[in-house]
Coordinates of C-alpha atoms and ligand atoms in Angstrom, one line a residue:
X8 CA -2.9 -23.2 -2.6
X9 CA -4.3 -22.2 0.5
X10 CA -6.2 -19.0 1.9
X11 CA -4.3 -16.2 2.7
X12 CA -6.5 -14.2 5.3
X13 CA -4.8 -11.8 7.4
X14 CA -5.0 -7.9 8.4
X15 CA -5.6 -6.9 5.3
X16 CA -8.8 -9.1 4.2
X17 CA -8.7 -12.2 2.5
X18 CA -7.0 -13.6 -0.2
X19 CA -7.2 -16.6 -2.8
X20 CA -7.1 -18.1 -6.3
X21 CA -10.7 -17.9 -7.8
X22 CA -12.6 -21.1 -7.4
X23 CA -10.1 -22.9 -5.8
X24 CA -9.3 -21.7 -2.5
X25 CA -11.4 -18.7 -3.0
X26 CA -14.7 -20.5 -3.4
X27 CA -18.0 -19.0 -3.7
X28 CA -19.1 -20.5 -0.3
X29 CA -15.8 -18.5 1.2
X30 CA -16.8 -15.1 -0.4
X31 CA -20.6 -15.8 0.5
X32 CA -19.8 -16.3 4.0
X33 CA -17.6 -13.5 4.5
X34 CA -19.2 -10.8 3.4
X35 CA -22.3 -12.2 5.5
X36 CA -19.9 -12.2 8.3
X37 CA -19.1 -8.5 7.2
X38 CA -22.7 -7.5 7.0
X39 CA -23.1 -8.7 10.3
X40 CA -20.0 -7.2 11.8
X41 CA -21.3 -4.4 10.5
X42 CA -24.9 -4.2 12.0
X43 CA -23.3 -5.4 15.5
X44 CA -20.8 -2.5 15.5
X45 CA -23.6 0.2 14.7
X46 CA -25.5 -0.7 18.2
X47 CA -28.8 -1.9 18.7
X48 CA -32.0 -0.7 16.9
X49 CA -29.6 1.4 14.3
X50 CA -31.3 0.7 10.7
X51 CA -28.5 -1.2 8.7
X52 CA -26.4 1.7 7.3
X53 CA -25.2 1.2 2.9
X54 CA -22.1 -0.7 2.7
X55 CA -19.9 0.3 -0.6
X56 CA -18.4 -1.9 -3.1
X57 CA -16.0 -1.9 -5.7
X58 CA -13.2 -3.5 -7.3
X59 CA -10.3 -3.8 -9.1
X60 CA -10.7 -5.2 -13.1
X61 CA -9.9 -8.6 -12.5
X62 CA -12.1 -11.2 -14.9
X63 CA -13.6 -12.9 -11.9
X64 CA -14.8 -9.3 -10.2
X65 CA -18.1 -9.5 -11.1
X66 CA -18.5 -12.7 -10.4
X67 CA -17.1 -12.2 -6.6
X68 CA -19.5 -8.7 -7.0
X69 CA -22.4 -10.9 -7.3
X70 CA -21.8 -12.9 -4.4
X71 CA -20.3 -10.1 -1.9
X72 CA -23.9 -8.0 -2.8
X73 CA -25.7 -11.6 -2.2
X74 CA -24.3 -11.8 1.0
X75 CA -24.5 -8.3 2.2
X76 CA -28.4 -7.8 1.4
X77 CA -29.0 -11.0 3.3
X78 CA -28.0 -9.2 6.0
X79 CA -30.2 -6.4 5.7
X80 CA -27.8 -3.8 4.6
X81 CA -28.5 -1.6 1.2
X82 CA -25.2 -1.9 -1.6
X83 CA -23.8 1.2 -3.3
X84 CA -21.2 -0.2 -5.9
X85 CA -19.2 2.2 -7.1
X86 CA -17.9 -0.6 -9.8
X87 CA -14.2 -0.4 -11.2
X88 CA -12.3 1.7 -8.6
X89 CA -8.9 1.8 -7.1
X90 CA -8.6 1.1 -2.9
X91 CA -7.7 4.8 -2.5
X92 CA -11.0 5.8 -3.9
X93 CA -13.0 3.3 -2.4
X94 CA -11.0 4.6 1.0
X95 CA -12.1 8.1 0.5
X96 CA -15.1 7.6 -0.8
X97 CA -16.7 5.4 2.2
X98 CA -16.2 8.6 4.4
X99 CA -17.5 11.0 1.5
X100 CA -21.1 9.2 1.2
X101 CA -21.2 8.2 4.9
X102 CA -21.5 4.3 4.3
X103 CA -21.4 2.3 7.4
X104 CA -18.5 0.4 5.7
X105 CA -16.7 -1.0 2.4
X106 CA -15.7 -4.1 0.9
X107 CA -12.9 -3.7 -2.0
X108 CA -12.7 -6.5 -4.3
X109 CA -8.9 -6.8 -5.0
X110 CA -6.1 -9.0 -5.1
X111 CA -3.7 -5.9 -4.9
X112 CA -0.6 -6.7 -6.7
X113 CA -1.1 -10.7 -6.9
X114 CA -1.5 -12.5 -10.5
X115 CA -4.7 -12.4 -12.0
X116 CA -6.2 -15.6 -11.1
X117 CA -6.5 -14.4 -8.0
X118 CA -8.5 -12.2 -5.9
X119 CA -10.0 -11.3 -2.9
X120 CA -11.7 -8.9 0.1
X121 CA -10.3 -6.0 2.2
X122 CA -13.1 -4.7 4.5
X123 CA -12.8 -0.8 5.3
X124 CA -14.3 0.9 8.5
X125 CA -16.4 3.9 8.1
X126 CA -13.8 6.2 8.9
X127 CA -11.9 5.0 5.4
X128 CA -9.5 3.0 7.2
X129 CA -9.0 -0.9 7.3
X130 CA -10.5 -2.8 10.1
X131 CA -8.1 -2.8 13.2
X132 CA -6.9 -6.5 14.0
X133 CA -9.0 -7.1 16.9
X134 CA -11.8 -6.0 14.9
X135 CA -10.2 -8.6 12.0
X136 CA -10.4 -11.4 15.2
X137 CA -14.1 -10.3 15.5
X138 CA -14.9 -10.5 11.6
X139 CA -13.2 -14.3 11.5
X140 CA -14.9 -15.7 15.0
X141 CA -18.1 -14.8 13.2
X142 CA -17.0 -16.4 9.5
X143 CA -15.7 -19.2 11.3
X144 CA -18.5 -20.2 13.4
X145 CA -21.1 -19.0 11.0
X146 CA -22.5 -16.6 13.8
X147 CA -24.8 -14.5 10.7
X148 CA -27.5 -12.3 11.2
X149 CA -29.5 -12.2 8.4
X150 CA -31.8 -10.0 7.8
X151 CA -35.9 -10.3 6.1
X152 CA -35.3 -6.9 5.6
X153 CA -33.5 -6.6 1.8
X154 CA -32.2 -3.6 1.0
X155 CA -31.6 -2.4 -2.6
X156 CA -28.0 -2.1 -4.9
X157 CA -27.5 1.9 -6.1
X158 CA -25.1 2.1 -8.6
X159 CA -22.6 4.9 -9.0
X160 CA -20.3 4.9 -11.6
X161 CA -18.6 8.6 -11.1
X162 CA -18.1 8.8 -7.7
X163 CA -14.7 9.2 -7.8
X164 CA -14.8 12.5 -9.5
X165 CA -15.4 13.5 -5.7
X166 CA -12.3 11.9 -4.6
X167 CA -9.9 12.9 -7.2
X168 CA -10.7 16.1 -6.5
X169 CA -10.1 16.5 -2.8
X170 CA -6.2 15.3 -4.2
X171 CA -6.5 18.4 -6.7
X172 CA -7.7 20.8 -3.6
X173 CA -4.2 19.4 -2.0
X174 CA -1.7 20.8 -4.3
X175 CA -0.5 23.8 -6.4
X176 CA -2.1 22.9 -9.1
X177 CA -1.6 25.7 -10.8
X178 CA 2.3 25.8 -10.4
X179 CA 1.8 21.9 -11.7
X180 CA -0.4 22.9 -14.9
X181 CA 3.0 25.9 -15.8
X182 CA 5.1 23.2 -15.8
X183 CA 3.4 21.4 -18.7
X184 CA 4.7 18.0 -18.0
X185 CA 4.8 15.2 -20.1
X186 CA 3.5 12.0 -18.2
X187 CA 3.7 8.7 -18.9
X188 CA 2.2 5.8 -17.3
X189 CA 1.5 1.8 -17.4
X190 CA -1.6 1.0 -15.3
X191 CA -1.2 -2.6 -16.0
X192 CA -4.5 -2.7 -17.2
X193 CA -5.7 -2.3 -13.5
X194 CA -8.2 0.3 -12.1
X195 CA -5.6 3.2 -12.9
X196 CA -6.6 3.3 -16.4
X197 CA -10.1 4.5 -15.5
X198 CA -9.5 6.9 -12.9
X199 CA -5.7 8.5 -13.5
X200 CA -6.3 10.4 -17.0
X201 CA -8.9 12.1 -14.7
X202 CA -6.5 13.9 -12.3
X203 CA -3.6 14.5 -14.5
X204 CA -5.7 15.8 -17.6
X205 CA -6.6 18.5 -14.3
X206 CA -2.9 19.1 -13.6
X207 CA -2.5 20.1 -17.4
X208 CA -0.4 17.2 -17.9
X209 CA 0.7 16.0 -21.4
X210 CA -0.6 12.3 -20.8
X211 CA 0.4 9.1 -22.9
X212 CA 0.0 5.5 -21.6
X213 CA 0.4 2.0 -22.2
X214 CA -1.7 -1.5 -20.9
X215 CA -4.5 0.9 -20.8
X216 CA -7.7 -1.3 -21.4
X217 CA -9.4 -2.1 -17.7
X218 CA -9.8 -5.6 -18.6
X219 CA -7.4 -7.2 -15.9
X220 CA -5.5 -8.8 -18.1
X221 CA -1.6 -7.8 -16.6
X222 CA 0.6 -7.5 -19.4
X223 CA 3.3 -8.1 -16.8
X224 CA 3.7 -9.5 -13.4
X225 CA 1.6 -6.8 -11.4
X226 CA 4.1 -5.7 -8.6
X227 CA 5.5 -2.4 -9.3
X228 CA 9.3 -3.4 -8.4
X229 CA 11.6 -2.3 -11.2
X230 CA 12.4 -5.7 -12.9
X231 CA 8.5 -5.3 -13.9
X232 CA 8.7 -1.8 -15.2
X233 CA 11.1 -2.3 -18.2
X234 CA 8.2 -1.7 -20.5
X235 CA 7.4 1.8 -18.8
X236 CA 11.3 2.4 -18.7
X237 CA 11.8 1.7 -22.1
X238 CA 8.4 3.7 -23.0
X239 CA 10.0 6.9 -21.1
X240 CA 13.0 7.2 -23.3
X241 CA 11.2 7.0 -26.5
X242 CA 8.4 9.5 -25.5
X243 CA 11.2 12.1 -24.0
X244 CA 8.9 11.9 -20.5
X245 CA 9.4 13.9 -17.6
X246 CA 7.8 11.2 -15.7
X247 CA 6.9 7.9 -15.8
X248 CA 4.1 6.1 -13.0
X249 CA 3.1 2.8 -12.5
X250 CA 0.2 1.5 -10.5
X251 CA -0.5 -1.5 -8.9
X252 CA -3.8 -3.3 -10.4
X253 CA -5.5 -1.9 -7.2
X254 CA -3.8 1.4 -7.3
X255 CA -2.6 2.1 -3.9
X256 CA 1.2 1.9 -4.8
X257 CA 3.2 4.1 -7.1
X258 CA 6.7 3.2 -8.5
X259 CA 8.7 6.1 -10.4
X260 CA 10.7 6.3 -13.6
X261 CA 13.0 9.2 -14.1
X262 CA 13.2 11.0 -17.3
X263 CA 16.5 9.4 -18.0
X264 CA 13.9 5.8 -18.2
X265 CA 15.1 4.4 -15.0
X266 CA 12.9 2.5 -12.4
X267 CA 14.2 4.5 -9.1
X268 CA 12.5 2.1 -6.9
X269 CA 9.5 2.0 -4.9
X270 CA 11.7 3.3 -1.6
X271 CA 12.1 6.7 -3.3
X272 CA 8.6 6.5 -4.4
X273 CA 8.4 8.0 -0.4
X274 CA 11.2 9.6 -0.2
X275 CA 10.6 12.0 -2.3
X276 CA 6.8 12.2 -0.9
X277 CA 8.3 13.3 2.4
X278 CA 10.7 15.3 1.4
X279 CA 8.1 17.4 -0.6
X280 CA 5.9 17.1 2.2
X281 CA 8.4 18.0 5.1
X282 CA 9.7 20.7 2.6
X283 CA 6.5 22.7 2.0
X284 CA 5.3 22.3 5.8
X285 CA 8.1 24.1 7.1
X286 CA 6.8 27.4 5.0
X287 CA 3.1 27.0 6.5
X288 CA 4.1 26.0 10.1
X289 CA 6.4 27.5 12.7
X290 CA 9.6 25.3 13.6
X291 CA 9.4 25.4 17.2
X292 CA 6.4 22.4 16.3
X293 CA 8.2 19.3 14.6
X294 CA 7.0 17.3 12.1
X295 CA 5.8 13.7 12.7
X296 CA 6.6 10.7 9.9
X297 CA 5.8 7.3 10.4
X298 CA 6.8 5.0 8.5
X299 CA 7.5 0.7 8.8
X300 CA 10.7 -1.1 10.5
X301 CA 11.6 -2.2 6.8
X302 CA 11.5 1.1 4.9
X303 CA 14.9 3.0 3.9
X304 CA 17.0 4.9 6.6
X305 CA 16.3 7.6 3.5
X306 CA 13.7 8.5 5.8
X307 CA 15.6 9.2 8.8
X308 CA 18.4 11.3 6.5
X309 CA 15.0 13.4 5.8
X310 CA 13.5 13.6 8.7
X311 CA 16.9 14.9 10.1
X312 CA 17.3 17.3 7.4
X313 CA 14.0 18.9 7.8
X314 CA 14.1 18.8 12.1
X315 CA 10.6 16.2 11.6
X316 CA 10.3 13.7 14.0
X317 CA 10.3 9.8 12.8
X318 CA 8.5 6.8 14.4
X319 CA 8.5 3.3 13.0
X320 CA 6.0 0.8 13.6
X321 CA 5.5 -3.0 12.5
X322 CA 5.3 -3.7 8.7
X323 CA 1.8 -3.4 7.6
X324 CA 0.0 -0.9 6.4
X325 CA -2.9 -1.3 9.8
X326 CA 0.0 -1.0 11.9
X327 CA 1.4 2.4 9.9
X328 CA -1.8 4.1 9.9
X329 CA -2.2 3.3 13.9
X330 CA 0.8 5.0 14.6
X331 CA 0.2 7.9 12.3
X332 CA -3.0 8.7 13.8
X333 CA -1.1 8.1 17.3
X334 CA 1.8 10.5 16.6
X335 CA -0.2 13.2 14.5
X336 CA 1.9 12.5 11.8
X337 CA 1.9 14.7 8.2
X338 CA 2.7 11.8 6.4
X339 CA 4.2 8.2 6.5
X340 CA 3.8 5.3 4.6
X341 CA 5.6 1.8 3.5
X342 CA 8.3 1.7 1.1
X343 CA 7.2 -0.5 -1.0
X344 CA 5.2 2.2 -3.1
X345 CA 3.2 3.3 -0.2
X346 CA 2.1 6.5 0.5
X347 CA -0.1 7.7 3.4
X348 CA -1.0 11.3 3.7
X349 CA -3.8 11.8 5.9
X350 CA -5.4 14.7 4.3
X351 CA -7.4 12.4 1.9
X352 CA -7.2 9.1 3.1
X353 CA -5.2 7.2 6.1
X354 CA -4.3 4.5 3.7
X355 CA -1.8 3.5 1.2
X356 CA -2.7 6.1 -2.0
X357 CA -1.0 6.1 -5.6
X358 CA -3.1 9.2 -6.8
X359 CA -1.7 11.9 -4.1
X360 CA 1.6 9.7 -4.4
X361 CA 1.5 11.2 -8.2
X362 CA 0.4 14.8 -7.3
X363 CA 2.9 15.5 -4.4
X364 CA 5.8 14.6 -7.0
X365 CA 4.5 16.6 -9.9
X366 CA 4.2 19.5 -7.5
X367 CA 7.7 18.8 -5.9
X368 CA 9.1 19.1 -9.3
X369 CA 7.0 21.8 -10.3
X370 CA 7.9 24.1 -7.3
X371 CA 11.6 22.6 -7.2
X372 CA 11.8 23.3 -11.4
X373 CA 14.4 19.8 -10.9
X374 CA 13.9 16.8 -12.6
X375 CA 13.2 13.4 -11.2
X376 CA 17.0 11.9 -11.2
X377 CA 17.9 15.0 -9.5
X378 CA 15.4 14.9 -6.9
X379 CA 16.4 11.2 -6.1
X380 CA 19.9 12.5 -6.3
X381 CA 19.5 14.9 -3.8
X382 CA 19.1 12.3 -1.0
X383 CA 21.8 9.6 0.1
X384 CA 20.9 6.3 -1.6
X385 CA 21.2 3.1 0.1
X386 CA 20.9 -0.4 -1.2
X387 CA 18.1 -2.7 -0.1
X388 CA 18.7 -6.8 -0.4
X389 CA 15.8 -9.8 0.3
X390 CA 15.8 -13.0 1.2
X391 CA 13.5 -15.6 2.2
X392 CA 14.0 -19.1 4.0
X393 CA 11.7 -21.7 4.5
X394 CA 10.6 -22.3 7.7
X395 CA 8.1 -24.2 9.3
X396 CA 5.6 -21.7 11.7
X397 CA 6.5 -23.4 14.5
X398 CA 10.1 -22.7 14.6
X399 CA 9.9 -19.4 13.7
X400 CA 9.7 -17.8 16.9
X401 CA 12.8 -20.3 17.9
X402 CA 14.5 -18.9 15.0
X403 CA 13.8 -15.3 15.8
X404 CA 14.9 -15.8 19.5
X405 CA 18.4 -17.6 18.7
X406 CA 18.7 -14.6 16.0
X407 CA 18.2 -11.7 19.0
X408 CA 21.1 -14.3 21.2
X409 CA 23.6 -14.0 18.5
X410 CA 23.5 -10.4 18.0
X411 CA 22.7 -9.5 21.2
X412 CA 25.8 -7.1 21.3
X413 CA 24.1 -5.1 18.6
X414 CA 21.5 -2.4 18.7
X415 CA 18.1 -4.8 18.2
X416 CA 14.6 -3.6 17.7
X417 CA 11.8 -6.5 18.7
X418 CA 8.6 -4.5 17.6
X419 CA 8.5 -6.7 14.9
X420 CA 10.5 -9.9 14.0
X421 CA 14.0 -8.8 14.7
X422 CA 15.5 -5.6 14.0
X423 CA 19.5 -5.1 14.3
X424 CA 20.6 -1.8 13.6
X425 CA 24.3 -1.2 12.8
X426 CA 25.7 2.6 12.0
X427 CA 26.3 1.8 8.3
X428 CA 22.9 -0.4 8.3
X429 CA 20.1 -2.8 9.1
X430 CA 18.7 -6.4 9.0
X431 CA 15.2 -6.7 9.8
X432 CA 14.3 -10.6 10.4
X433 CA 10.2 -11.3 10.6
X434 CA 8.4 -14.4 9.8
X435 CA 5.5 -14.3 7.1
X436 CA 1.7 -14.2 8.8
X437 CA 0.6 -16.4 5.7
X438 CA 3.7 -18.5 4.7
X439 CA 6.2 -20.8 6.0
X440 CA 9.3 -18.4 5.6
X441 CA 11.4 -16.1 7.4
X442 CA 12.0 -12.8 5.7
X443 CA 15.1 -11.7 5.8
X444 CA 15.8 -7.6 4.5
X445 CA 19.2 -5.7 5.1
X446 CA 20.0 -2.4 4.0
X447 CA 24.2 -0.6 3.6
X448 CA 25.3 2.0 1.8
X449 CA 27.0 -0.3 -0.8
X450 CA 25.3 -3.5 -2.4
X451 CA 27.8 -5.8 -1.2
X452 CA 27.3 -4.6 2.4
X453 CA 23.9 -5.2 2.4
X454 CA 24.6 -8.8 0.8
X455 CA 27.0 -9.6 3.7
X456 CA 24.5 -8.4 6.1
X457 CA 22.2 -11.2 4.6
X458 CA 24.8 -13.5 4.8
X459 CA 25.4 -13.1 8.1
X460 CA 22.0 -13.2 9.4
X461 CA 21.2 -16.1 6.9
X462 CA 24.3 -18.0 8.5
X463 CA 22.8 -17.5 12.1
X464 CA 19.1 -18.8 11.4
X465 CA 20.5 -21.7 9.4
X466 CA 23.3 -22.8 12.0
X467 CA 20.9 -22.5 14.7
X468 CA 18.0 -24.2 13.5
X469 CA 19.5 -26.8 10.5
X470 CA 16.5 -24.7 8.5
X471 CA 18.1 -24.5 4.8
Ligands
MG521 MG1 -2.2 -2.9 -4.0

């Protein structure tokens, strides 16, 4: 299994393609991106660390602090803590940069590095070309100079309560919701309880020990959540949330103990969002969302519905937060879980994910299945063909030909937009595949739309 290093940092199995010469060398390549971006004669600013509660995180810990006091620069590890936190947190204690230990939502023999910019954001991808020609050709700057590890284990009291400064939280404490939750034994089970004890929640949880140990496949899609679903009905929750083992995506159960999916996991975030703005601001100044090519046209319903003013950028959460900042927006994100409201961090963020829908339903007084009723659902189908990276772009060309009579987006991959739906067509930065996503109003629909697209790349390639 090879390396996966893109945008968002570097990924691997432990000891196998994620050696300890690979995690040595790039956070020494960090360390020195680091010193090089602060200018000249600057003193090497403290460079956070924390992780996710995989097994093989302290060992990784040992070697990213190795490598980062090598090059000069002083360690504050802020141990178990979910990317959101460690986001936030970077701009809170004024570090001169972070490096989360995480392998997100992948199985637990992996993991891996995502590097953060002082500003709490991820490196920018030419900054992510400047990182790699210095891991790559070993250009380090070490340092004689070591500087020392601080440890802080509740730093992100600070964080989660920024999030409870966000929202009513008094109309959420009336409420008195009952809140269940699976953290899959990822970094939500030490920071969550936390936030929602403050919202006066009734809390109950399962796969709750912070020993990274998934008691299911990580990914918070719904065919992983029957566990949670099942838990909801039995404890008569008005809520069920699910974290990925890193905590930056949220996926929903209603109180009827059905996964709504991870699309109207920002839906509803928007909705709330867009909602409440329009008491605060005037009208005559419209909203901006941004949100990816591939999310739900949920979002454009929304955005209609409330007057706001939608952008879509490429898929990845870099290329979200870009446009965000770009536009001004309130809030955007990815569908996939993702929620981005800039208020506390410009990055993917399960926690204010969880306190904007408590507070929708709280102000609303509706429960979760009428919330997600509320909105037009549409049906999302994904597909993936194998495709050698050279063809790709052949592939993607011959697609854009054959529906060149159709409305086609090329930001990223290829977009064709139809008035009952979508097929978005993109190949993988780390696999051989093409992606293939389509979106109707009915399941079937969005099955033929695969079809058809499917049917194009294969006759026009011979890729099966
Ligand atoms: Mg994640």
């Amino acid at each position: 299994m090879s390396l996966k290093i893109g945008v968002s940092g570097v990924r691997g199995i432990i000891n196998d393609s994620l050696t300890e010469e690979v995690i040595s060398n790039f956070a020494k390549a960090y360390g020195t991106f680091v010193s090089a971006s602060m200018g000249p004669g600057l003193e090497p600013g403290p460079i956070l660390i924390g992780r996710d509660t995989r097994t093989s995180g302290k060992f990784v810990r040992g070697i990213v602090i190795d490598g980062l006091l090598a090059t000069g620069h002083s360690v504050i590890d802020v141990g178990f803590a979910p990317t959101p936190t460690v986001l936030f947190l970077t701009k809170h204690l004024k570090s001169a940069g972070a490096i989360i230990i995480t392998a997100s939502h992948n199985p637990e023999q992996w993991n891996g590095l995502k590097f953060v910019r002082p500003d709490g954001t991820f490196l920018t991808k030419e900054e992510v070309f400047c990182l790699l020609d210095i891991y790559n050709n070993k250009k380090f700057k070490l340092s004689g100079k070591k500087g020392g590890v601080t440890e802080k284990k509740d730093a992100s009291k600070a964080y989660l309560d920024a999030i409870l400064k966000a929202v009513d939280v008094q109309a959420i404490k009336n409420a008195r919701f009952k809140v269940v939750l699976d953290y899959c034994n990822g970094t939500g089970a030490v920071t969550t309880p936390y936030l929602l004890e403050k919202l006066g929640c009734e809390i109950a949880a399962i796969n709750t020990s912070p020993d990274g140990k998934f008691a299911h496949n990580p990914e918070p899609t719904p065919k992983n959540l029957e566990q949670l679903c099942v838990f909801v009905r039995e404890s008569k929750a008005d809520i069920g949330f699910a974290q990925d083992p890193d905590a930056d995506r949220l996926a929903v159960v209603s109180e009827k103990g059905i996964a709504i999916g991870e699309e109207n996991t920002l839906a509803l975030a928007v909705k709330h969002v867009l909602s409440k703005s329009e008491k605060l601001k005037a009208k005559s100044e419209k909203f901006k969302v941004v949100v990816n090519l591939s999310t739900s046209r949920m979002i454009d319903d929304i955005c209609s519905e409330f007057g706001a003013q939608l952008f879509r950028s490429a898929v990845g959460e870099t290329n979200v937060v870009d446009k965000m900042r770009e536009v001004g927006a309130v809030i955007g994100g990815e569908g996939n879980g993702g929620v981005i409201y800039p208020a506390i961090n410009f990055g993917r963020d399960s926690f204010i994910g969880m306190a904007l829908l408590l507070e929708y339903m709280a102000r609303s007084k509706k429960k979760v299945s009428d919330l997600v009723g509320s909105t037009k659902q549409y049906y999302i189908e994904k597909t993936k063909i194998d495709c050698p990276q050279d063809k790709i772009n052949p592939v993607l060309e011959d697609v854009k030909k054959a529906f060149s009579n159709d409305k086609i987006n090329t930001t990223d991959g290829v977009k064709i937009e139809w008035p009952d739906g979508w097929a978005h067509i993109r190949g993988s930065n780390t696999e051989p595949v093409i992606r293939i996503m389509a979106e109707a109003l009915t399941k079937e629909q969005a099955l033929e739309y695969i079809g058809r697209i499917k049917g194009e790349v294969t006759k026009v390639t011979n890729v099966t």
